[in-house]
């Protein structure tokens, strides 16, 4: 009994000690788990914050991209879109400016100065629509498009030929409110807005139209570039935008216009209506330009283009500094590296041209000049616009064979297609037409 009484307190102490030890271990484990859970919680919080930040940044980027894309795509369309003639203005007796607004009243796509529109005209007496391209003749950023069209007379060497169908339709038949189908602005003859080099614009006749777009845009954006415009005309009767260009020359210190009349009329005054009697030439450029380190843009008839291009090359102007757009066959007089109308022994071959969809096989006629002309001679209709390889309207599937171009380095065409308005066959060819 005494022993039990002596042992009992120590048992109690031991039990208490064990309880305290167990409590201590539990507390330590709990504290350790708490610390671990705290770290895991903090880590989870950090990961969550990173995920949220990443999502926010992604949303910002997507929103910015969407806004940019939306801005770029406002008013754009594919295929043809109906427009109405809002206004017609006579620039000269034979040149008419046409102001166009979309029939649906929605926004129109912007464009780069120098680009053109492609039209599909429903001309009375024509069994099929007539497709043509016309340069935009005003700056971008307005709620309308403007083109300026000169009624084309028969060629001087073919006075009995028919005048230009589309241009005379625009000049004489088209009326305010008329409906026209129009493609979105396109073309590679565009103003380089990044350059600050002096800009030299060389315009022949109605080739003034893309130059007006470039000049108006640069003036509107308050560009400090020096702008020189040499405008070649027959006389004052052909002088489109005369008042507008005169006012710009007086008001804009960085703009100079030089008018060259090849055949001044009795009422044309030198120093008032025109500055030079004769043609636009490199000799004139040498007199008014500080040097040849400029950017040159040319637009006009073939003879105009050929003369100036070779003159610029002779003056030492780099090819990369010369941009051009021809009216009619896209040639500036450079010889082809290979003439597809001759064989290696000098004889004239007659390769077969297979228009597969039409079921017609025709022998190539070198007098046709282009595959488009050959197609027309065989009553095969292929859409075409500029006839200069610029608009891409005539792009036709090239099933087999090869073609050559007057200036292949300037041709931009999808693989597997060819621009029949300037293409000539290099041997037998099969076309998807």
Short mmCIF file of C-alpha atoms in Angstrom, two decimals:
data_model
loop_
_atom_site.label_atom_id
_atom_site.label_comp_id
_atom_site.label_asym_id
_atom_site.label_seq_id
_atom_site.Cartn_x
_atom_site.Cartn_y
_atom_site.Cartn_z
CA UNK A 1 0.00 0.00 0.00
CA UNK A 2 2.79 2.35 0.90
CA UNK A 3 4.62 1.45 -2.30
CA UNK A 4 1.50 2.15 -4.31
CA UNK A 5 1.14 5.49 -2.58
CA UNK A 6 4.78 6.30 -3.41
CA UNK A 7 4.54 5.22 -7.07
CA UNK A 8 1.19 6.82 -7.85
CA UNK A 9 2.45 10.45 -7.85
CA UNK A 10 5.32 9.52 -10.17
CA UNK A 11 2.93 7.74 -12.50
CA UNK A 12 0.85 10.89 -12.57
CA UNK A 13 3.92 12.96 -13.28
CA UNK A 14 4.95 10.54 -16.04
CA UNK A 15 1.52 10.61 -17.56
CA UNK A 16 1.50 14.39 -17.42
CA UNK A 17 4.96 14.48 -18.96
CA UNK A 18 3.88 12.13 -21.71
CA UNK A 19 0.79 14.23 -22.31
CA UNK A 20 2.91 17.39 -22.45
CA UNK A 21 5.38 15.69 -24.83
CA UNK A 22 2.56 14.50 -27.07
CA UNK A 23 1.04 17.97 -27.03
CA UNK A 24 4.45 19.43 -27.89
CA UNK A 25 4.89 17.03 -30.79
CA UNK A 26 1.38 17.77 -32.02
CA UNK A 27 2.03 21.49 -31.72
CA UNK A 28 5.30 21.16 -33.62
CA UNK A 29 3.66 19.10 -36.32
CA UNK A 30 0.79 21.56 -36.54
CA UNK A 31 3.19 24.49 -36.75
CA UNK A 32 5.18 22.69 -39.44
CA UNK A 33 2.02 21.91 -41.38
CA UNK A 34 0.86 25.49 -40.92
CA UNK A 35 4.16 26.79 -42.28
CA UNK A 36 4.00 24.39 -45.20
CA UNK A 37 0.41 25.30 -45.92
CA UNK A 38 1.29 28.98 -45.62
CA UNK A 39 4.10 28.57 -48.17
CA UNK A 40 1.82 26.58 -50.45
CA UNK A 41 -0.85 29.23 -50.06
CA UNK A 42 1.62 32.02 -50.85
CA UNK A 43 2.97 30.06 -53.83
CA UNK A 44 -0.55 29.43 -55.07
CA UNK A 45 -1.30 33.14 -54.67
CA UNK A 46 1.81 34.06 -56.67
CA UNK A 47 0.98 31.61 -59.43
CA UNK A 48 -2.58 32.91 -59.55
CA UNK A 49 -1.33 36.49 -59.78
CA UNK A 50 0.98 35.52 -62.66
CA UNK A 51 -1.86 33.76 -64.49
CA UNK A 52 -4.15 36.75 -64.05
CA UNK A 53 -1.43 39.14 -65.24
CA UNK A 54 -0.73 36.95 -68.27
CA UNK A 55 -4.41 36.83 -69.15
CA UNK A 56 -4.70 40.60 -68.77
CA UNK A 57 -1.69 41.19 -71.04
CA UNK A 58 -3.06 38.72 -73.58
CA UNK A 59 -6.43 40.46 -73.56
CA UNK A 60 -4.75 43.85 -74.01
CA UNK A 61 -2.71 42.54 -76.95
CA UNK A 62 -5.74 40.88 -78.52
CA UNK A 63 -7.80 44.02 -78.08
CA UNK A 64 -5.05 46.18 -79.59
CA UNK A 65 -4.63 43.76 -82.48
CA UNK A 66 -8.38 43.62 -83.01
CA UNK A 67 -8.63 47.40 -82.98
CA UNK A 68 -5.77 47.71 -85.45
CA UNK A 69 -7.22 45.09 -87.75
CA UNK A 70 -10.65 46.64 -87.52
CA UNK A 71 -9.23 50.06 -88.41
CA UNK A 72 -7.35 48.64 -91.37
CA UNK A 73 -10.35 46.71 -92.60
CA UNK A 74 -13.01 49.40 -92.23
CA UNK A 75 -14.86 49.72 -95.50
CA UNK A 76 -12.89 47.02 -97.32
CA UNK A 77 -14.67 44.51 -99.52
CA UNK A 78 -14.03 41.64 -101.90
CA UNK A 79 -15.25 41.37 -105.45
CA UNK A 80 -17.39 44.15 -106.91
CA UNK A 81 -19.41 46.59 -104.83
CA UNK A 82 -22.15 48.90 -106.19
CA UNK A 83 -21.37 52.63 -106.16
CA UNK A 84 -23.40 55.62 -107.33
CA UNK A 85 -22.13 58.60 -109.27
CA UNK A 86 -22.41 61.47 -106.79
CA UNK A 87 -21.07 64.19 -109.08
CA UNK A 88 -19.49 64.74 -112.49
CA UNK A 89 -17.06 67.60 -113.12
CA UNK A 90 -15.56 68.56 -116.49
CA UNK A 91 -11.83 69.17 -116.01
CA UNK A 92 -11.38 69.82 -119.75
CA UNK A 93 -13.52 69.31 -122.83
CA UNK A 94 -12.44 65.66 -122.94
CA UNK A 95 -11.57 64.90 -119.28
CA UNK A 96 -14.26 64.21 -116.67
CA UNK A 97 -13.86 63.72 -112.93
CA UNK A 98 -16.29 61.21 -111.45
CA UNK A 99 -17.11 61.34 -107.72
CA UNK A 100 -18.29 57.99 -106.39
CA UNK A 101 -20.02 57.00 -103.16
CA UNK A 102 -21.11 53.49 -102.07
CA UNK A 103 -24.71 52.59 -102.69
CA UNK A 104 -25.09 51.11 -99.20
CA UNK A 105 -23.85 54.31 -97.51
CA UNK A 106 -21.27 52.40 -95.47
CA UNK A 107 -17.61 53.44 -95.08
CA UNK A 108 -15.17 52.99 -97.95
CA UNK A 109 -11.69 51.52 -97.76
CA UNK A 110 -8.71 53.82 -97.60
CA UNK A 111 -5.95 53.56 -100.20
CA UNK A 112 -2.36 54.51 -100.88
CA UNK A 113 -1.78 57.53 -103.13
CA UNK A 114 -1.16 56.23 -106.66
CA UNK A 115 -3.53 53.26 -106.51
CA UNK A 116 -6.47 52.67 -108.84
CA UNK A 117 -10.00 51.28 -108.92
CA UNK A 118 -11.25 48.52 -111.20
CA UNK A 119 -14.68 49.07 -112.77
CA UNK A 120 -17.21 46.87 -114.50
CA UNK A 121 -19.23 49.00 -116.90
CA UNK A 122 -22.52 47.90 -118.44
CA UNK A 123 -22.21 49.75 -121.74
CA UNK A 124 -25.20 49.82 -124.11
CA UNK A 125 -24.55 47.80 -127.24
CA UNK A 126 -21.90 45.64 -125.56
CA UNK A 127 -22.83 41.99 -125.01
CA UNK A 128 -20.47 41.67 -122.04
CA UNK A 129 -19.36 44.02 -119.28
CA UNK A 130 -16.33 46.18 -120.03
CA UNK A 131 -13.68 46.06 -117.30
CA UNK A 132 -11.31 48.99 -116.92
CA UNK A 133 -8.94 50.43 -114.32
CA UNK A 134 -8.69 54.14 -113.53
CA UNK A 135 -6.31 55.84 -111.10
CA UNK A 136 -7.72 57.58 -108.06
CA UNK A 137 -7.24 61.31 -108.58
CA UNK A 138 -7.66 62.62 -105.05
CA UNK A 139 -6.12 61.96 -101.67
CA UNK A 140 -7.33 59.21 -99.31
CA UNK A 141 -9.38 59.97 -96.21
CA UNK A 142 -12.53 61.34 -97.83
CA UNK A 143 -16.01 59.85 -97.94
CA UNK A 144 -15.86 59.46 -101.71
CA UNK A 145 -13.55 58.22 -104.44
CA UNK A 146 -12.63 60.34 -107.41
CA UNK A 147 -11.36 59.24 -110.79
CA UNK A 148 -10.63 61.47 -113.78
CA UNK A 149 -11.10 59.93 -117.21
CA UNK A 150 -10.09 61.30 -120.61
CA UNK A 151 -12.17 60.23 -123.59
CA UNK A 152 -9.78 58.22 -125.76
CA UNK A 153 -9.82 59.08 -129.46
CA UNK A 154 -8.82 56.55 -132.15
CA UNK A 155 -5.04 56.11 -132.48
CA UNK A 156 -3.38 58.61 -134.82
CA UNK A 157 -2.10 55.83 -137.05
CA UNK A 158 -5.57 54.19 -137.11
CA UNK A 159 -8.07 57.03 -137.52
CA UNK A 160 -10.80 54.62 -138.59
CA UNK A 161 -10.54 52.56 -135.40
CA UNK A 162 -13.22 52.83 -132.75
CA UNK A 163 -12.61 55.29 -129.89
CA UNK A 164 -12.19 54.03 -126.34
CA UNK A 165 -15.40 52.29 -125.29
CA UNK A 166 -15.19 52.82 -121.54
CA UNK A 167 -13.59 56.28 -121.54
CA UNK A 168 -16.12 57.70 -124.01
CA UNK A 169 -18.96 56.07 -122.06
CA UNK A 170 -17.75 57.85 -118.91
CA UNK A 171 -17.31 61.15 -120.76
CA UNK A 172 -20.54 61.20 -122.77
CA UNK A 173 -23.09 58.77 -121.29
CA UNK A 174 -22.50 58.37 -117.55
CA UNK A 175 -24.84 60.52 -115.46
CA UNK A 176 -25.25 61.53 -111.83
CA UNK A 177 -26.99 58.77 -109.89
CA UNK A 178 -25.86 56.00 -112.23
CA UNK A 179 -24.80 52.71 -110.68
CA UNK A 180 -21.32 51.25 -111.26
CA UNK A 181 -19.69 48.10 -109.89
CA UNK A 182 -16.30 48.79 -108.34
CA UNK A 183 -13.50 46.70 -106.87
CA UNK A 184 -11.55 47.77 -103.80
CA UNK A 185 -8.49 50.03 -104.37
CA UNK A 186 -5.38 48.19 -105.54
CA UNK A 187 -2.13 48.62 -107.45
CA UNK A 188 1.60 48.68 -106.77
CA UNK A 189 2.33 52.15 -108.15
CA UNK A 190 2.21 53.88 -104.77
CA UNK A 191 3.87 56.76 -102.99
CA UNK A 192 6.76 55.90 -100.67
CA UNK A 193 5.79 57.91 -97.61
CA UNK A 194 8.82 56.87 -95.55
CA UNK A 195 11.34 58.58 -97.82
CA UNK A 196 12.25 62.24 -97.40
CA UNK A 197 14.18 62.50 -100.67
CA UNK A 198 12.97 65.09 -103.19
CA UNK A 199 9.99 63.72 -105.13
CA UNK A 200 9.88 64.12 -108.91
CA UNK A 201 6.54 63.40 -110.58
CA UNK A 202 6.61 63.03 -114.38
CA UNK A 203 3.13 63.05 -115.92
CA UNK A 204 2.13 62.75 -119.56
CA UNK A 205 -1.46 63.65 -120.49
CA UNK A 206 -4.01 61.86 -118.33
CA UNK A 207 -1.07 60.30 -116.46
CA UNK A 208 -1.51 63.29 -114.15
CA UNK A 209 -4.27 61.49 -112.19
CA UNK A 210 -2.19 59.39 -109.74
CA UNK A 211 0.20 62.34 -109.34
CA UNK A 212 -2.66 64.56 -108.16
CA UNK A 213 -3.48 61.95 -105.52
CA UNK A 214 0.13 61.96 -104.32
CA UNK A 215 0.44 65.75 -104.29
CA UNK A 216 -2.87 66.31 -102.49
CA UNK A 217 -1.94 63.74 -99.86
CA UNK A 218 1.49 65.25 -99.19
CA UNK A 219 0.05 68.76 -98.96
CA UNK A 220 -2.73 67.61 -96.64
CA UNK A 221 -0.25 65.83 -94.33
CA UNK A 222 2.01 68.93 -94.33
CA UNK A 223 4.97 67.03 -95.72
CA UNK A 224 8.21 69.01 -95.93
CA UNK A 225 9.49 67.07 -98.93
CA UNK A 226 10.40 69.02 -102.04
CA UNK A 227 7.92 68.09 -104.77
CA UNK A 228 8.60 68.69 -108.46
CA UNK A 229 5.82 68.03 -110.98
CA UNK A 230 6.63 68.06 -114.71
CA UNK A 231 3.39 67.88 -116.67
CA UNK A 232 3.53 67.16 -120.41
CA UNK A 233 0.55 68.26 -122.53
CA UNK A 234 -0.27 69.12 -126.12
CA UNK A 235 -1.77 72.52 -125.22
CA UNK A 236 -4.09 74.32 -122.86
CA UNK A 237 -7.15 72.43 -124.07
CA UNK A 238 -5.75 69.28 -122.43
CA UNK A 239 -4.63 70.96 -119.19
CA UNK A 240 -6.57 69.15 -116.44
CA UNK A 241 -6.45 70.50 -112.84
CA UNK A 242 -4.85 73.71 -114.11
CA UNK A 243 -6.34 76.04 -111.49
CA UNK A 244 -5.70 73.61 -108.64
CA UNK A 245 -2.03 73.13 -109.53
CA UNK A 246 -1.52 76.86 -110.08
CA UNK A 247 -2.85 77.61 -106.61
CA UNK A 248 -0.65 74.95 -105.03
CA UNK A 249 2.42 76.38 -106.78
CA UNK A 250 1.60 79.82 -105.35
CA UNK A 251 0.73 78.66 -101.83
CA UNK A 252 3.15 75.80 -101.17
CA UNK A 253 6.85 76.77 -100.98
CA UNK A 254 8.01 73.14 -101.33
CA UNK A 255 5.95 72.46 -104.49
CA UNK A 256 6.98 73.36 -108.04
CA UNK A 257 4.94 72.58 -111.17
CA UNK A 258 6.49 72.89 -114.65
CA UNK A 259 4.02 72.68 -117.54
CA UNK A 260 5.38 71.58 -120.92
CA UNK A 261 3.21 72.21 -124.00
CA UNK A 262 4.34 70.40 -127.14
CA UNK A 263 1.95 72.34 -129.40
CA UNK A 264 0.80 75.53 -127.66
CA UNK A 265 -2.43 77.02 -128.94
CA UNK A 266 -2.87 80.59 -130.11
CA UNK A 267 -4.32 81.59 -126.73
CA UNK A 268 -1.69 79.80 -124.63
CA UNK A 269 0.77 82.21 -123.01
CA UNK A 270 4.25 81.09 -122.02
CA UNK A 271 4.96 81.99 -118.43
CA UNK A 272 1.25 82.01 -117.64
CA UNK A 273 -0.28 78.80 -119.01
CA UNK A 274 2.93 76.88 -119.60
CA UNK A 275 6.66 77.18 -118.88
CA UNK A 276 8.38 75.11 -121.57
CA UNK A 277 7.53 74.71 -125.23
CA UNK A 278 8.35 71.09 -126.00
CA UNK A 279 8.30 67.74 -124.27
CA UNK A 280 9.14 66.75 -120.71
CA UNK A 281 12.81 65.76 -120.76
CA UNK A 282 15.76 64.93 -118.53
CA UNK A 283 17.44 68.13 -119.76
CA UNK A 284 14.71 70.11 -117.99
CA UNK A 285 15.20 68.03 -114.85
CA UNK A 286 18.91 68.83 -114.85
CA UNK A 287 18.07 72.53 -114.84
CA UNK A 288 15.64 72.50 -111.91
CA UNK A 289 16.89 69.66 -109.68
CA UNK A 290 19.88 69.97 -107.34
CA UNK A 291 21.07 66.50 -108.41
CA UNK A 292 19.71 63.10 -109.46
CA UNK A 293 19.36 61.75 -105.90
CA UNK A 294 15.58 61.91 -105.99
CA UNK A 295 12.63 59.54 -106.18
CA UNK A 296 11.07 59.53 -109.64
CA UNK A 297 7.50 58.54 -110.52
CA UNK A 298 6.36 58.34 -114.15
CA UNK A 299 2.93 57.85 -115.65
CA UNK A 300 1.88 58.43 -119.22
CA UNK A 301 1.76 56.99 -122.74
CA UNK A 302 4.44 54.52 -123.96
CA UNK A 303 6.55 57.02 -125.96
CA UNK A 304 6.64 59.40 -123.00
CA UNK A 305 7.69 56.61 -120.65
CA UNK A 306 10.34 55.16 -122.95
CA UNK A 307 12.08 58.47 -123.57
CA UNK A 308 12.21 59.48 -119.92
CA UNK A 309 13.21 56.08 -118.59
CA UNK A 310 16.23 55.80 -120.86
CA UNK A 311 17.11 59.41 -120.17
CA UNK A 312 17.09 58.80 -116.41
CA UNK A 313 19.21 55.67 -116.78
CA UNK A 314 21.72 57.59 -118.89
CA UNK A 315 21.84 60.30 -116.21
CA UNK A 316 22.85 57.66 -113.67
CA UNK A 317 19.60 57.40 -111.73
CA UNK A 318 19.38 53.96 -110.04
CA UNK A 319 16.56 51.74 -111.28
CA UNK A 320 15.38 51.40 -107.70
CA UNK A 321 14.66 55.14 -107.65
CA UNK A 322 12.27 54.99 -110.62
CA UNK A 323 8.64 53.86 -110.32
CA UNK A 324 6.30 53.91 -113.27
CA UNK A 325 2.84 53.01 -114.49
CA UNK A 326 2.04 52.93 -118.19
CA UNK A 327 -1.30 53.45 -119.90
CA UNK A 328 -1.70 50.71 -122.48
CA UNK A 329 0.89 47.96 -123.02
CA UNK A 330 3.27 47.92 -120.08
CA UNK A 331 6.54 48.66 -121.79
CA UNK A 332 9.08 51.40 -121.34
CA UNK A 333 11.10 50.35 -124.33
CA UNK A 334 13.36 47.78 -122.73
CA UNK A 335 14.16 44.89 -125.02
CA UNK A 336 13.06 41.42 -123.96
CA UNK A 337 15.83 39.06 -122.95
CA UNK A 338 14.14 36.43 -125.07
CA UNK A 339 11.77 37.04 -127.97
CA UNK A 340 9.17 34.30 -127.93
CA UNK A 341 8.26 35.05 -131.54
CA UNK A 342 11.57 33.66 -132.84
CA UNK A 343 13.35 30.32 -132.50
CA UNK A 344 17.10 29.85 -132.06
CA UNK A 345 17.60 29.54 -135.85
CA UNK A 346 15.69 32.76 -136.51
CA UNK A 347 12.59 31.18 -138.01
CA UNK A 348 9.15 32.16 -136.84
CA UNK A 349 7.50 29.39 -134.77
CA UNK A 350 3.77 28.98 -134.32
CA UNK A 351 3.33 27.34 -130.91
CA UNK A 352 -0.14 26.04 -130.11
CA UNK A 353 -2.08 27.98 -127.48
CA UNK A 354 -4.72 25.79 -125.85
CA UNK A 355 -7.61 27.66 -124.23
CA UNK A 356 -8.81 24.61 -122.34
CA UNK A 357 -12.09 25.87 -120.89
CA UNK A 358 -13.21 27.30 -124.23
CA UNK A 359 -12.14 24.18 -126.12
CA UNK A 360 -10.13 26.27 -128.57
CA UNK A 361 -6.59 25.70 -129.82
CA UNK A 362 -5.04 28.62 -131.72
CA UNK A 363 -1.62 29.05 -133.25
CA UNK A 364 0.35 31.92 -131.78
CA UNK A 365 0.35 35.01 -133.96
CA UNK A 366 3.31 37.31 -133.14
CA UNK A 367 1.27 40.25 -134.41
CA UNK A 368 -1.14 39.70 -131.54
CA UNK A 369 1.47 41.09 -129.12
CA UNK A 370 -0.12 39.42 -126.06
CA UNK A 371 -2.08 36.31 -125.15
CA UNK A 372 -5.04 38.54 -124.31
CA UNK A 373 -5.08 39.86 -127.87
CA UNK A 374 -4.89 36.32 -129.23
CA UNK A 375 -7.83 35.33 -127.03
CA UNK A 376 -9.90 38.23 -128.34
CA UNK A 377 -9.07 37.31 -131.94
CA UNK A 378 -10.56 33.89 -131.23
CA UNK A 379 -13.69 35.24 -129.49
CA UNK A 380 -12.51 34.16 -126.05
CA UNK A 381 -13.46 36.65 -123.34
CA UNK A 382 -10.98 37.19 -120.49
CA UNK A 383 -11.53 39.95 -117.91
CA UNK A 384 -8.90 42.66 -118.18
CA UNK A 385 -8.45 46.14 -116.85
CA UNK A 386 -5.26 48.15 -117.06
CA UNK A 387 -3.67 46.29 -120.01
CA UNK A 388 -0.38 47.06 -118.26
CA UNK A 389 0.07 44.14 -115.86
CA UNK A 390 -0.74 46.29 -112.83
CA UNK A 391 -4.28 45.49 -111.72
CA UNK A 392 -4.22 41.68 -111.84
CA UNK A 393 -7.72 41.50 -113.37
CA UNK A 394 -6.53 39.36 -116.28
CA UNK A 395 -4.67 36.79 -114.14
CA UNK A 396 -5.40 33.43 -115.79
CA UNK A 397 -4.48 29.90 -114.79
CA UNK A 398 -1.33 28.67 -116.56
CA UNK A 399 -1.94 24.92 -116.81
CA UNK A 400 1.24 24.14 -118.75
CA UNK A 401 4.00 25.90 -120.63
CA UNK A 402 5.87 29.13 -119.98
CA UNK A 403 5.33 32.81 -120.77
CA UNK A 404 7.57 35.87 -121.01
CA UNK A 405 6.92 39.47 -119.94
CA UNK A 406 8.34 42.80 -121.19
CA UNK A 407 9.68 43.64 -117.72
CA UNK A 408 9.56 40.41 -115.69
CA UNK A 409 11.12 42.05 -112.64
CA UNK A 410 8.00 44.21 -112.25
CA UNK A 411 5.44 41.42 -112.58
CA UNK A 412 3.52 40.37 -109.47
CA UNK A 413 1.32 37.37 -110.12
CA UNK A 414 0.16 34.34 -108.13
CA UNK A 415 2.02 31.07 -108.75
CA UNK A 416 0.31 28.99 -111.41
CA UNK A 417 -1.17 32.03 -113.15
CA UNK A 418 -0.05 34.55 -115.74
CA UNK A 419 -1.03 38.09 -116.68
CA UNK A 420 -2.31 37.53 -120.20
CA UNK A 421 -2.57 41.27 -120.94
CA UNK A 422 1.24 41.49 -121.15
CA UNK A 423 2.28 37.82 -121.52
CA UNK A 424 3.68 36.18 -124.65
CA UNK A 425 4.13 32.41 -124.98
CA UNK A 426 7.53 30.78 -124.71
CA UNK A 427 6.52 27.65 -126.65
CA UNK A 428 3.20 25.76 -126.41
CA UNK A 429 0.93 27.01 -123.62
CA UNK A 430 -2.31 25.77 -122.08
CA UNK A 431 -4.48 28.36 -120.32
CA UNK A 432 -7.50 27.93 -118.06
CA UNK A 433 -9.66 30.16 -120.24
#
